[in-house]
Every structure is written in structure tokens, then in C-alpha cells.
mmCIF file with all atom_site columns, C-alpha atoms and ligand atoms in Angstrom:
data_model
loop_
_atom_site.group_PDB
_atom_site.id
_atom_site.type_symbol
_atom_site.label_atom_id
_atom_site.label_alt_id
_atom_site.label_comp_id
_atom_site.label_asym_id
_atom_site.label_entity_id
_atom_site.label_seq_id
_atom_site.pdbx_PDB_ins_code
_atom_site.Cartn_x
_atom_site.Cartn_y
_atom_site.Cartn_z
_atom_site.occupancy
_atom_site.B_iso_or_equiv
_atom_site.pdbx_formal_charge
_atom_site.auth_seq_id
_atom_site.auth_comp_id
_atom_site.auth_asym_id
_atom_site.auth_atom_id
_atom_site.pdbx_PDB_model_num
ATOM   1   C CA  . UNK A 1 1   ? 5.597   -20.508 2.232   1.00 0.00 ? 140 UNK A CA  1
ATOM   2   C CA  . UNK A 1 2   ? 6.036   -19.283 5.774   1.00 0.00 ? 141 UNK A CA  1
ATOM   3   C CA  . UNK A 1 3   ? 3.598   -17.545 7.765   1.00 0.00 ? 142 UNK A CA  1
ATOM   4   C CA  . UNK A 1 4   ? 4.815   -13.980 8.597   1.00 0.00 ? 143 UNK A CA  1
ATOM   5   C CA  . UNK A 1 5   ? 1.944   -11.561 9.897   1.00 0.00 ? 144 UNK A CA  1
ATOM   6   C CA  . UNK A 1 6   ? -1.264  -13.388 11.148  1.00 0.00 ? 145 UNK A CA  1
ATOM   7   C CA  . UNK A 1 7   ? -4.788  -12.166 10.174  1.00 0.00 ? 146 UNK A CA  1
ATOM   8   C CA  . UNK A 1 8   ? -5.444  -10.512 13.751  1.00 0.00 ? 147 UNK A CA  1
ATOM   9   C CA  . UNK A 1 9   ? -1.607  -9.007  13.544  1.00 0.00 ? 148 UNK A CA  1
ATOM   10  C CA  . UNK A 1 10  ? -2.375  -7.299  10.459  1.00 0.00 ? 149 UNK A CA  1
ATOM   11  C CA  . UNK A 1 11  ? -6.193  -6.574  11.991  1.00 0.00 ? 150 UNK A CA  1
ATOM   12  C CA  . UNK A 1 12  ? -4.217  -5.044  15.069  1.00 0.00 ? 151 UNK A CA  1
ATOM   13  C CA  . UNK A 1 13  ? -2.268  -2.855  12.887  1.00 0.00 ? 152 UNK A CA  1
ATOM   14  C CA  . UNK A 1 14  ? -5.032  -1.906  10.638  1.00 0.00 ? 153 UNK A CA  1
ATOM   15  C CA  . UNK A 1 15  ? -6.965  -0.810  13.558  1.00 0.00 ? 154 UNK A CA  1
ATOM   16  C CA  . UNK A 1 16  ? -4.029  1.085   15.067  1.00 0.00 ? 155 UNK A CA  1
ATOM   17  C CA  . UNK A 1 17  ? -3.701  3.911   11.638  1.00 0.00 ? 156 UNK A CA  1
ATOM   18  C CA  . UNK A 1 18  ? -7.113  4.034   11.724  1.00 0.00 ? 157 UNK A CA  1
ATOM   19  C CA  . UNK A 1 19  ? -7.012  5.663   15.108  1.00 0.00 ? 158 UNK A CA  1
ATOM   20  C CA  . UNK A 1 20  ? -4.307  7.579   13.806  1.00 0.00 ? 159 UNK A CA  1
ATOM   21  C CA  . UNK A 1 21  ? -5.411  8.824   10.825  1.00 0.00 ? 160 UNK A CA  1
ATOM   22  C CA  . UNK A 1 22  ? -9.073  9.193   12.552  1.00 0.00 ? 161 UNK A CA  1
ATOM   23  C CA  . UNK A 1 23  ? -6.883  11.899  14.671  1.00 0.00 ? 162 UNK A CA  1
ATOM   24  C CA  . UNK A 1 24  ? -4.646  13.921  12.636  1.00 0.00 ? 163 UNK A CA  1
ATOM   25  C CA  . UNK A 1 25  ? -8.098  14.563  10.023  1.00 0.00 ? 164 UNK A CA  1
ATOM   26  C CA  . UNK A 1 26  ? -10.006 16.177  12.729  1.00 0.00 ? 165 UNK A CA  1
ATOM   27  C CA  . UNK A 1 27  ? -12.399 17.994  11.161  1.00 0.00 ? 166 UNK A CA  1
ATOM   28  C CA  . UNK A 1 28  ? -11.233 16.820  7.673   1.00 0.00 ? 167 UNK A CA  1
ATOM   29  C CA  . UNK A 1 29  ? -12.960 14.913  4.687   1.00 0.00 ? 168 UNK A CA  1
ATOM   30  C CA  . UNK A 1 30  ? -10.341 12.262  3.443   1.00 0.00 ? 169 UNK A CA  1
ATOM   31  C CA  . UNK A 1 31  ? -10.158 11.104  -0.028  1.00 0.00 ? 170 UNK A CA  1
ATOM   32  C CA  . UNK A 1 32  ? -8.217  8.074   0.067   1.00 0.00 ? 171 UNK A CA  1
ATOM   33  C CA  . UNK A 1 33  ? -6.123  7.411   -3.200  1.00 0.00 ? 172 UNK A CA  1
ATOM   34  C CA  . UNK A 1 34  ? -5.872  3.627   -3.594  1.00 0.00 ? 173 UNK A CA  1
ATOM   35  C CA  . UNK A 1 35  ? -2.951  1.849   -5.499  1.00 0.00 ? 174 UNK A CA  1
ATOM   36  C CA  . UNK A 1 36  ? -4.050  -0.702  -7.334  1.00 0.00 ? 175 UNK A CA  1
ATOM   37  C CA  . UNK A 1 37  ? -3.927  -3.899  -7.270  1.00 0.00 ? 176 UNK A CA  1
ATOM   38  C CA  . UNK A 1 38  ? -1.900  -4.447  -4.062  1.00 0.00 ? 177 UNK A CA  1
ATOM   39  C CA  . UNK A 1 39  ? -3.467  -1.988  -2.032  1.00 0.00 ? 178 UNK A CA  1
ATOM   40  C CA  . UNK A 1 40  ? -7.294  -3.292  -2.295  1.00 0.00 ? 179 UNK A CA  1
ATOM   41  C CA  . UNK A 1 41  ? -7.590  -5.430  0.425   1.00 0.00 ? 180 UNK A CA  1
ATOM   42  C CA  . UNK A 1 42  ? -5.688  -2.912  3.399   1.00 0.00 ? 181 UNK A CA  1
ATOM   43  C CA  . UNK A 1 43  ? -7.631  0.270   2.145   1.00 0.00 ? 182 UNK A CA  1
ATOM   44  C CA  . UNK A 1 44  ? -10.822 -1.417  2.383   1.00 0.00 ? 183 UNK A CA  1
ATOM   45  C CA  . UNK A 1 45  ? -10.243 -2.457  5.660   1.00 0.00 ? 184 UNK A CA  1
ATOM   46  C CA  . UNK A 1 46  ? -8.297  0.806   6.433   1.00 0.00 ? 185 UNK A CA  1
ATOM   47  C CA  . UNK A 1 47  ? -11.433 2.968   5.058   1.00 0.00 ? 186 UNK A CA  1
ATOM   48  C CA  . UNK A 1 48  ? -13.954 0.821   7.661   1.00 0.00 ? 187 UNK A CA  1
ATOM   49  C CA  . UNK A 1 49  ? -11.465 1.607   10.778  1.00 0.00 ? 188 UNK A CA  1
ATOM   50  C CA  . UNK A 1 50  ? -11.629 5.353   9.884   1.00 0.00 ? 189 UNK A CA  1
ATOM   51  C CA  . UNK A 1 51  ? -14.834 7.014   11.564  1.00 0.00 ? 190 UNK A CA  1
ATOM   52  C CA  . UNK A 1 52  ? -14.818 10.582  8.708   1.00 0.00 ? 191 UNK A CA  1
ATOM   53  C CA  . UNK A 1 53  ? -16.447 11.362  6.175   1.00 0.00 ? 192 UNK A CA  1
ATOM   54  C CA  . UNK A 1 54  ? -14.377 9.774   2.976   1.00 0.00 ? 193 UNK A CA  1
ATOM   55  C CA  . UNK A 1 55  ? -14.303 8.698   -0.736  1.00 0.00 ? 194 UNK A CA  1
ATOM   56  C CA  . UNK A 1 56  ? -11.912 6.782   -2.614  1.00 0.00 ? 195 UNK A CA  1
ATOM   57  C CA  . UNK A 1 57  ? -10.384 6.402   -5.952  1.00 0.00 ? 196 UNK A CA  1
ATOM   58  C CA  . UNK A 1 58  ? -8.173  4.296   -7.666  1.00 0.00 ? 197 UNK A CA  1
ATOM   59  C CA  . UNK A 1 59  ? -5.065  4.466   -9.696  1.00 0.00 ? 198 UNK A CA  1
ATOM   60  C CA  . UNK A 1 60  ? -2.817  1.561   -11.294 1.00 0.00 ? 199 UNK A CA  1
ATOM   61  C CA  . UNK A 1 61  ? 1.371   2.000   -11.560 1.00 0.00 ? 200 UNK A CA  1
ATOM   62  C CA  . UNK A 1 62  ? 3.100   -0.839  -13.145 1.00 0.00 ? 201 UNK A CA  1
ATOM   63  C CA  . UNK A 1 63  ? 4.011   -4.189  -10.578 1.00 0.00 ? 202 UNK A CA  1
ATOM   64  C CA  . UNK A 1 64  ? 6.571   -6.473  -10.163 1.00 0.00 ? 203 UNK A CA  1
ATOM   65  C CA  . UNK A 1 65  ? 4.722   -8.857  -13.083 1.00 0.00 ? 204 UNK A CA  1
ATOM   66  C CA  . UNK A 1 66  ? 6.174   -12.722 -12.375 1.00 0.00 ? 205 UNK A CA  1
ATOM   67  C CA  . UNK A 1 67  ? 9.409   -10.694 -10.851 1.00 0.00 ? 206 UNK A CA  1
ATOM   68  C CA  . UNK A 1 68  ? 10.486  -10.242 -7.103  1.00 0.00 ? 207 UNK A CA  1
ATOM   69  C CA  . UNK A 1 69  ? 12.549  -7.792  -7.633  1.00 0.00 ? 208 UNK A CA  1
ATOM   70  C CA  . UNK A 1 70  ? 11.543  -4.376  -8.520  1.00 0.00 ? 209 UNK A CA  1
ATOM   71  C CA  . UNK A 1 71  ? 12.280  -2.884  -12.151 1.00 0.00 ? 210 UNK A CA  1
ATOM   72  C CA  . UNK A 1 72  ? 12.816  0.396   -11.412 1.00 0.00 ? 211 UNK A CA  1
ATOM   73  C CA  . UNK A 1 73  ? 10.768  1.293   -13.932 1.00 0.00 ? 212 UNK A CA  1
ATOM   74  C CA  . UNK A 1 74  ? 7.125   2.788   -12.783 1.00 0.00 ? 213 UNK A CA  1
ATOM   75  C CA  . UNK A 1 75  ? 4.308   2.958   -15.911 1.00 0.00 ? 214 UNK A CA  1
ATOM   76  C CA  . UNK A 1 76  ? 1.097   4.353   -15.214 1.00 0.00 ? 215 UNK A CA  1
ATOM   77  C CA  . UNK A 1 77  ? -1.907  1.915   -16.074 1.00 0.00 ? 216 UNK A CA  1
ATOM   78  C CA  . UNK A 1 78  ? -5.132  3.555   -14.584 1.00 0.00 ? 217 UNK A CA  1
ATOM   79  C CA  . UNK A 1 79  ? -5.312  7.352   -13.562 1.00 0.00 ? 218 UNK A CA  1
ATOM   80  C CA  . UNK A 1 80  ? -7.927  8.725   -10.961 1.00 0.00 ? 219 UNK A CA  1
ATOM   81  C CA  . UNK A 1 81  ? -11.365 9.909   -12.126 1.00 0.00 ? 220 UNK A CA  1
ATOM   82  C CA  . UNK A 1 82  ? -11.766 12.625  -9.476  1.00 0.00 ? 221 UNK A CA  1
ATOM   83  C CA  . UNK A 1 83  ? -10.731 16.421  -9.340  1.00 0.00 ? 222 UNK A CA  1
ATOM   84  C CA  . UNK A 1 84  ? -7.968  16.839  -6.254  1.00 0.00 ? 223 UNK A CA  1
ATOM   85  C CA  . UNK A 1 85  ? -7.466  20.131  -6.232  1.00 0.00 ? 224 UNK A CA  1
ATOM   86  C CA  . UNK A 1 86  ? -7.786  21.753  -3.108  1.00 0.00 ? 225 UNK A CA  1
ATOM   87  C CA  . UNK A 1 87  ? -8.680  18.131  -1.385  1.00 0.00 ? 226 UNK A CA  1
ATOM   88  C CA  . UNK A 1 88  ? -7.072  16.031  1.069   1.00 0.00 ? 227 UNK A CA  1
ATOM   89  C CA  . UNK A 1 89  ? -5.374  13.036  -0.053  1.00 0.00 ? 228 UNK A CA  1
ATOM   90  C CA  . UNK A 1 90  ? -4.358  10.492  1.398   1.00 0.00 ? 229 UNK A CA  1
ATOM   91  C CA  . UNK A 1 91  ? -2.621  7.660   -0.931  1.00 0.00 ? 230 UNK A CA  1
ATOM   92  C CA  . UNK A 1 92  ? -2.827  4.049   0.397   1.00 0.00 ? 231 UNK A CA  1
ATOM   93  C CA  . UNK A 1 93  ? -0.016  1.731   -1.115  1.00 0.00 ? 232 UNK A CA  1
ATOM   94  C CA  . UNK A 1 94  ? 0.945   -1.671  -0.222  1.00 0.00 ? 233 UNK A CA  1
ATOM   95  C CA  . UNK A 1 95  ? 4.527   -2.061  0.201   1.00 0.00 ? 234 UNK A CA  1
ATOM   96  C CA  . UNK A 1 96  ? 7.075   0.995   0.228   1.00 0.00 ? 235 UNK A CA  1
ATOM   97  C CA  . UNK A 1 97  ? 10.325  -0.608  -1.041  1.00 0.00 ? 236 UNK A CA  1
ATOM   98  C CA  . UNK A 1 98  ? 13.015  1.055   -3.128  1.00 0.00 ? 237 UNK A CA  1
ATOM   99  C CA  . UNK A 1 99  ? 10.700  4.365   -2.409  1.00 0.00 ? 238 UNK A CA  1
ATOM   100 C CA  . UNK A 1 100 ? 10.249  4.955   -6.793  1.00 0.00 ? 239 UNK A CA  1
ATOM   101 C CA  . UNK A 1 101 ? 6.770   4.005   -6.751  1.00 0.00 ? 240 UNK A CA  1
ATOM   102 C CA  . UNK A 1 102 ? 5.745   6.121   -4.157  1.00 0.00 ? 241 UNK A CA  1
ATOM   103 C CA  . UNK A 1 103 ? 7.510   8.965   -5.540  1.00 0.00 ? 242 UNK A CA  1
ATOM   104 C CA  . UNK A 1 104 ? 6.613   8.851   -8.568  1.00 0.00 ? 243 UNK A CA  1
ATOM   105 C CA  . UNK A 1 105 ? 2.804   9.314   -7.334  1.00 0.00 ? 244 UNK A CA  1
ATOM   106 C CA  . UNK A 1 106 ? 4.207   11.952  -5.064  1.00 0.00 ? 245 UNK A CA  1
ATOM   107 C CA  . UNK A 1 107 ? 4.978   14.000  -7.398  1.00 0.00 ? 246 UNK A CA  1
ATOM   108 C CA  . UNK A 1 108 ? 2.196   13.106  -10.012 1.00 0.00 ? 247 UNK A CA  1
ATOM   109 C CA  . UNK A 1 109 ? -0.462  13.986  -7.768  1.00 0.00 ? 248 UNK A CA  1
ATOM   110 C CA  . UNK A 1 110 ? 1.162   17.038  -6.409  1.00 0.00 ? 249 UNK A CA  1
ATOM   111 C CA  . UNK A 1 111 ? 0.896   18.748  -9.367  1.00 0.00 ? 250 UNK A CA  1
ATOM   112 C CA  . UNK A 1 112 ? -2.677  19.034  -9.389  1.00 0.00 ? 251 UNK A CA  1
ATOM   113 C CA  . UNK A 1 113 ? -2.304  20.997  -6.012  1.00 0.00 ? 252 UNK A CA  1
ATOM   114 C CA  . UNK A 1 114 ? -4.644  19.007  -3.464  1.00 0.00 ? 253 UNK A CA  1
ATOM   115 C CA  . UNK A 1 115 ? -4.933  21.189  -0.001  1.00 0.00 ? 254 UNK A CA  1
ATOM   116 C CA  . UNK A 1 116 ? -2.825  18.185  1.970   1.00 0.00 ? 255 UNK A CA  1
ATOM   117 C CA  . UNK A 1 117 ? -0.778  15.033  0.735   1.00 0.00 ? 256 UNK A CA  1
ATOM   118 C CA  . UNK A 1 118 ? -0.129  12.092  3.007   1.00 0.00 ? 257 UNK A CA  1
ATOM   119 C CA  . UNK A 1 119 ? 0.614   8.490   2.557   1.00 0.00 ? 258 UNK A CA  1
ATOM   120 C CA  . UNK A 1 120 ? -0.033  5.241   4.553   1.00 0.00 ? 259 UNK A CA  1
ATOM   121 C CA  . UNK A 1 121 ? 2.024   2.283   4.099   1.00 0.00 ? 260 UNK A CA  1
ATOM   122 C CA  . UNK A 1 122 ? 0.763   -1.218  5.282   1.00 0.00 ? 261 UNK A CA  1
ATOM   123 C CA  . UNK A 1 123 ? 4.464   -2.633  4.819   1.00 0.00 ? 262 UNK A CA  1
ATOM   124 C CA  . UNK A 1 124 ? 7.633   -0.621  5.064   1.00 0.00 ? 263 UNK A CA  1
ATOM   125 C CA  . UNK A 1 125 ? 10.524  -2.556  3.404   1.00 0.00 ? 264 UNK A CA  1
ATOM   126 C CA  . UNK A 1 126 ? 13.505  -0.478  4.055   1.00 0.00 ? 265 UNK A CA  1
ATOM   127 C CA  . UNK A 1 127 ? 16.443  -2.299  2.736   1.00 0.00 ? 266 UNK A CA  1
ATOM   128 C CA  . UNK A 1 128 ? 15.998  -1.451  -0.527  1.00 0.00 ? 267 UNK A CA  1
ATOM   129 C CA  . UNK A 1 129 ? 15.402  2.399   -0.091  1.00 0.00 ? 268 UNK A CA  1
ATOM   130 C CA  . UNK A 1 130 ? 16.957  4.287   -2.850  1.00 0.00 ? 269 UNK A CA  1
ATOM   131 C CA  . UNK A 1 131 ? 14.909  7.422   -2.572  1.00 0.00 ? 270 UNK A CA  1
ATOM   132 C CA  . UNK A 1 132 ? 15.187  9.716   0.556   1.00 0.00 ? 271 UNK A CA  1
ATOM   133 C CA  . UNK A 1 133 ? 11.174  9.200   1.209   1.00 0.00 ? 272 UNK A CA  1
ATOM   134 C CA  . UNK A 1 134 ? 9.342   7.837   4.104   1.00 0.00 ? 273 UNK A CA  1
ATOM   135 C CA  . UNK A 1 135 ? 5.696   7.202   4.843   1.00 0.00 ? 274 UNK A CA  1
ATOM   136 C CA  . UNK A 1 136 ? 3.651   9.048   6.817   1.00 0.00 ? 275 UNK A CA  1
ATOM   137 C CA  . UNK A 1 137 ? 1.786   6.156   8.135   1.00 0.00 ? 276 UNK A CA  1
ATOM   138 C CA  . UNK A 1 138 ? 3.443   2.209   8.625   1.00 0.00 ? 277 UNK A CA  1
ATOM   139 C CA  . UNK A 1 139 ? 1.511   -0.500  9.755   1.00 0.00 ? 278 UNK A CA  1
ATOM   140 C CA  . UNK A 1 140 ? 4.546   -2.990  9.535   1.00 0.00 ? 279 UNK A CA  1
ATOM   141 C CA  . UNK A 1 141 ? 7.974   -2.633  8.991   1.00 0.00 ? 280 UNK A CA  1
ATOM   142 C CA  . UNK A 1 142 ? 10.121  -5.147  7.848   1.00 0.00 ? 281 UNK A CA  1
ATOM   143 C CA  . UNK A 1 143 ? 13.991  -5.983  6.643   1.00 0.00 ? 282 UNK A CA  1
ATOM   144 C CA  . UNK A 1 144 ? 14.033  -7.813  3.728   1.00 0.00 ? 283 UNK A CA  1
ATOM   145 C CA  . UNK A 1 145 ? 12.334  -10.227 1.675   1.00 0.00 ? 284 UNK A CA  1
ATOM   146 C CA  . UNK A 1 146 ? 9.151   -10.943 -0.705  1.00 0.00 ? 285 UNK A CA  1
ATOM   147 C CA  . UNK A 1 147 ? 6.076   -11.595 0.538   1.00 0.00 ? 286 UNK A CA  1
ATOM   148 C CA  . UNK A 1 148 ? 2.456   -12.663 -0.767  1.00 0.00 ? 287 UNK A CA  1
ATOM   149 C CA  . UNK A 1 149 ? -1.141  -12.343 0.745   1.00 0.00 ? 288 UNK A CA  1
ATOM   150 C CA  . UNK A 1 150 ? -3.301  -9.564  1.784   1.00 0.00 ? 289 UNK A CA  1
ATOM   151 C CA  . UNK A 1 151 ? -3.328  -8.601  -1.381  1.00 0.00 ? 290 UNK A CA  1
ATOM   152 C CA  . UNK A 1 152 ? -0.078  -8.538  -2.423  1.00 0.00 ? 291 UNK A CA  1
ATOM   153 C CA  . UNK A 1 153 ? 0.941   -10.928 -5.298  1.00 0.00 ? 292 UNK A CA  1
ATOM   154 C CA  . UNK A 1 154 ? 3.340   -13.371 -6.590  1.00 0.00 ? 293 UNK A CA  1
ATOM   155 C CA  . UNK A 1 155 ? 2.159   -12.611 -10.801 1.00 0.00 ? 294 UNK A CA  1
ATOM   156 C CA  . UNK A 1 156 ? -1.272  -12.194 -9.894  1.00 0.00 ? 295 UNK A CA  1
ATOM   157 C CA  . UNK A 1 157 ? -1.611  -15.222 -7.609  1.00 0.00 ? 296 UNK A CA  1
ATOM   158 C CA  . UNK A 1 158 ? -2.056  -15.324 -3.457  1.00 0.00 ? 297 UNK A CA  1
ATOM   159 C CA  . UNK A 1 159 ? -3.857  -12.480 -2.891  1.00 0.00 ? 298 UNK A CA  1
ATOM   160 C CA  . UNK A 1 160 ? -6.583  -13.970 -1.465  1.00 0.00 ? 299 UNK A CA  1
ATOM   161 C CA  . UNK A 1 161 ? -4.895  -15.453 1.551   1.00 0.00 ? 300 UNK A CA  1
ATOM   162 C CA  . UNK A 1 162 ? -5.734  -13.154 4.934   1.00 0.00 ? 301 UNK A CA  1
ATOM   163 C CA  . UNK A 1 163 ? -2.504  -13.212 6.228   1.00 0.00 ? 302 UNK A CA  1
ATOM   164 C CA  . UNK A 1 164 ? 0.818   -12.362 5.074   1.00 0.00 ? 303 UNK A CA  1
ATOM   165 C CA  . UNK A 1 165 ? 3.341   -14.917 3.601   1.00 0.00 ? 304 UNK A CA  1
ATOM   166 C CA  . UNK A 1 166 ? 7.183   -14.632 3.017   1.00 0.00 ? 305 UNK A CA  1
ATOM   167 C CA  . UNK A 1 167 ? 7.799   -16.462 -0.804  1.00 0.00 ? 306 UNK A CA  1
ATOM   168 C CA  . UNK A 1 168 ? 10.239  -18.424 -2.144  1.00 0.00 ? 307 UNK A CA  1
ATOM   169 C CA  . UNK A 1 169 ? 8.993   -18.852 -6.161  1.00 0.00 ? 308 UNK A CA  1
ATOM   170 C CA  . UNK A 1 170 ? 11.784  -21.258 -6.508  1.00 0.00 ? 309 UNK A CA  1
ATOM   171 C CA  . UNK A 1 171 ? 9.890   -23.165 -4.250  1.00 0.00 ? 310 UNK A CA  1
ATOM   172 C CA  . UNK A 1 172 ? 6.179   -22.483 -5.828  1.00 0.00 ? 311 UNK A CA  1
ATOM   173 C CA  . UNK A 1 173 ? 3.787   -24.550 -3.515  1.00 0.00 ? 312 UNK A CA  1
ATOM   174 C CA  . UNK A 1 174 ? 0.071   -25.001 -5.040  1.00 0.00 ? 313 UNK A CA  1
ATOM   175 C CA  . UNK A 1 175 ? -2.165  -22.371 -3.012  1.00 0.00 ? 314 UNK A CA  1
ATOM   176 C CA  . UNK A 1 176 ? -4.056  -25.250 -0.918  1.00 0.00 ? 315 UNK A CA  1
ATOM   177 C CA  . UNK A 1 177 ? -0.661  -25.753 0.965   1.00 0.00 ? 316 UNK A CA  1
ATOM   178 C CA  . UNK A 1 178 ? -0.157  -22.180 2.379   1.00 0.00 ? 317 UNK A CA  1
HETATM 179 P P1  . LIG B 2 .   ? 9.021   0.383   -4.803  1.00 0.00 ? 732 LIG B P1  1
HETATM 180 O O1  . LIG B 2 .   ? 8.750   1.289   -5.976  1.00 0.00 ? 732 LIG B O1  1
HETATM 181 O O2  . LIG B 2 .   ? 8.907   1.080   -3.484  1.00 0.00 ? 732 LIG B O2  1
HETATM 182 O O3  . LIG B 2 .   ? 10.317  -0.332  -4.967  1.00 0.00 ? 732 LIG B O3  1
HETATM 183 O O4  . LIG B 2 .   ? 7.999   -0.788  -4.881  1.00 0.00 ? 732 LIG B O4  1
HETATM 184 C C1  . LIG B 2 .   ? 6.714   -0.664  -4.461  1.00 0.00 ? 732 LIG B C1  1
HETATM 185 C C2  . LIG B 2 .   ? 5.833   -1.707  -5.103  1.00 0.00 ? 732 LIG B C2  1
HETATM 186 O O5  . LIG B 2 .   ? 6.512   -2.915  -5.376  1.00 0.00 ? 732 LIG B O5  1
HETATM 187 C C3  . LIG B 2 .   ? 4.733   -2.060  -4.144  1.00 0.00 ? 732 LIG B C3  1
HETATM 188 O O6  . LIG B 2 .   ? 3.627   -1.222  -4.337  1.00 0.00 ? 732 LIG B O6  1
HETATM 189 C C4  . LIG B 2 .   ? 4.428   -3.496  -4.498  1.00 0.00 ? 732 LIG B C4  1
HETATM 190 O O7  . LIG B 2 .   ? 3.442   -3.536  -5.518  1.00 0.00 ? 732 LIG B O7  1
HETATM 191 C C5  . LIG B 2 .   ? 5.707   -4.036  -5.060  1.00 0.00 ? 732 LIG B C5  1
HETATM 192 N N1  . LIG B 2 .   ? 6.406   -4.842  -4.040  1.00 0.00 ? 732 LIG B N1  1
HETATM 193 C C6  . LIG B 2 .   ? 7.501   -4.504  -3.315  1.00 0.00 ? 732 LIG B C6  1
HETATM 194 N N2  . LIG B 2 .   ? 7.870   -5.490  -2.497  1.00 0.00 ? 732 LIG B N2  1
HETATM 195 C C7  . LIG B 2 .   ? 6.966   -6.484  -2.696  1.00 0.00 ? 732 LIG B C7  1
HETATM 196 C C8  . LIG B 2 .   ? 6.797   -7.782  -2.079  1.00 0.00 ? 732 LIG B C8  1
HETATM 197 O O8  . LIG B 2 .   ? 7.535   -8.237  -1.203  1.00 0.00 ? 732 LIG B O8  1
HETATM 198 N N3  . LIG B 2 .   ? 5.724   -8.505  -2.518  1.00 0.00 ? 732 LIG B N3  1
HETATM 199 C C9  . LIG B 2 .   ? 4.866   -8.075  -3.493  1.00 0.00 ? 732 LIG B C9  1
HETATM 200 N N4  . LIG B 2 .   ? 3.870   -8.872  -3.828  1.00 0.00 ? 732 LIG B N4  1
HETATM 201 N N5  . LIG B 2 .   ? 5.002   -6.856  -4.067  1.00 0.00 ? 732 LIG B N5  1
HETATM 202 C C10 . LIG B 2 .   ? 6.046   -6.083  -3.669  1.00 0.00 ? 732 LIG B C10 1
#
């Protein structure tokens, strides 16, 4: 595994769309719309960098499983609990790659007619893009590549470590050695 974002690059960036985000919601109450699993660790760091009122839920699409490449197939596992009609939402996701996942929620959410949709991205893979969609908020962009920590995965493992990894599973180290 090779070290690709540090802990205080990813704090850095982090801290930058909270500012952000902090200033476009003037005036605003935020409910953030957290996708699970990847997403747990940046929104609750995002949500502490954002000085607004704010609540969060949750909802679950289908991952990558022991893959690291995506399906293109999205499932829905877990739906939110809360009523987003005439609220503004703001969806946290991990990684926008091919652009299906994010979509997908797009358009799922939508349809209960919340007053304003926006996303924010920690990682913005853009190789892969097959859908003409783009983030509102990126902390990082990047080419190319799989990568593990700060939540994100390798079938359910790594994301615990605090920084971000690029993986090789082909070359599967035990987690002591990152
Ligand atoms: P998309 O639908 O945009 O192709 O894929 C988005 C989802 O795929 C992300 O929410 C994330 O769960 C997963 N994903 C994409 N790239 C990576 C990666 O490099 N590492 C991990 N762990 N998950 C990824």
C-alpha cells in the first residue's frame, strides 16, 4: 500500500468545504444526507467544520463488495428516516467515480421535492465518468486508481486507517503494514 493523502491533507481539505459550505448556507439549516458506509468518517468530520444549524441521516446504495471495479449496478440497502420535502439537502458521498451512484440518489431524492439539492464529494475520480454529472463540492480530485482508508474499503477492510491509501489487492498486505 502506498500512502496517497496524509491525515492533515485530508484535515486541510475537510476544513476548506466546510468554509465553503458554511458560506453558500447563509442563513440555511442543512440536512446532510450521508452515504453509507464510505462516507462515515468525512461527514462526521465535515458536519464538525460546518458552524449551522444541521441534522443528518443515512442511506445505504450497494458497494464495490471484494471488487475494484464498479458494477454498474446501484441497489438500495438502507433508505432515510426523515421527511425532505421542502428541506435542504446536502448528500455527502465518498468517491464520485463512473457518476451512477450519485445519480441514481440524484434523482431518488429529487422526487420527494426538498427546497435545494447539493452534493459534496471528498474524492473526485474522473476517469471513469460515464454520466454527464459533477459535484458541487470536491475535496480531492484524482486520475485513476483504487484507494482504501478514511473510510473507504477494500470488502469491508481498511477503513480505519486516517489517511488515504492507493491498493493493489493482488498485493493484499496484513493491515499492521500500511
Ligand atoms: P460510481 O457509482 O461513481 O462509479 O461509484 C461510486 C462508489 O464506488 C463510491 O461511493 C465508492 O463507494 C465506490 N468507489 C469508487 N471508487 C472507489 C475506490 O477507489 N475505493 C473504494 N473503496 N471505493 C470506491
Amino acid at each position: 500500500m502506498k500512502q496517497l493523502y496524509t491525515k492533515q491533507y485530508i484535515a486541510q481539505q475537510v476544513a476548506r468545504l466546510g468554509i465553503e459550505i458554511d458560506r453558500d448556507y447563509h442563513n440555511k439549516e442543512i440536512l446532510m444526507i450521508v452515504v453509507l458506509k464510505g462516507a462515515m468518517m468525512f461527514a462526521a468530520d465535515l458536519a464538525r467544520e460546518i458552524d449551522r444549524p444541521l441534522s443528518m441521516d443515512f442511506i445505504q446504495v450497494s458497494s464495490y463488495g471484494g471488487q475494484t471495479a464498479s458494477s454498474g449496478e446501484i441497489t438500495f440497502k438502507k433508505d432515510i428516516e426523515t421527511d425532505i420535502y421542502g428541506k435542504d439537502i446536502l448528500i455527502v458521498e465518498d468517491i464520485i467515480d463512473t457518476g451512477l451512484t450519485l445519480q441514481i440518489l440524484k434523482q431518488h431524492l429529487l422526487k420527494r421535492k426538498p427546497a435545494s439539492l447539493k452534493t459534496c464529494t471528498l474524492i473526485d475520480k474522473q476517469k471513469h465518468r460515464c454520466v454527464p454529472i459533477e459535484s458541487d463540492y470536491c475535496g480531492i480530485t484524482m486520475d485513476d486508481g483504487f484507494i482504501v482508508g478514511y473510510g473507504l474499503d477494500y470488502d469491508e477492510l481498511y477503513r480505519n486507517l486516517d489517511a488515504i491509501y492507493t491498493f493493489d489487492p493482488t498485493q493484499q498486505l496484513a493491515q499492521g503494514d500500511a
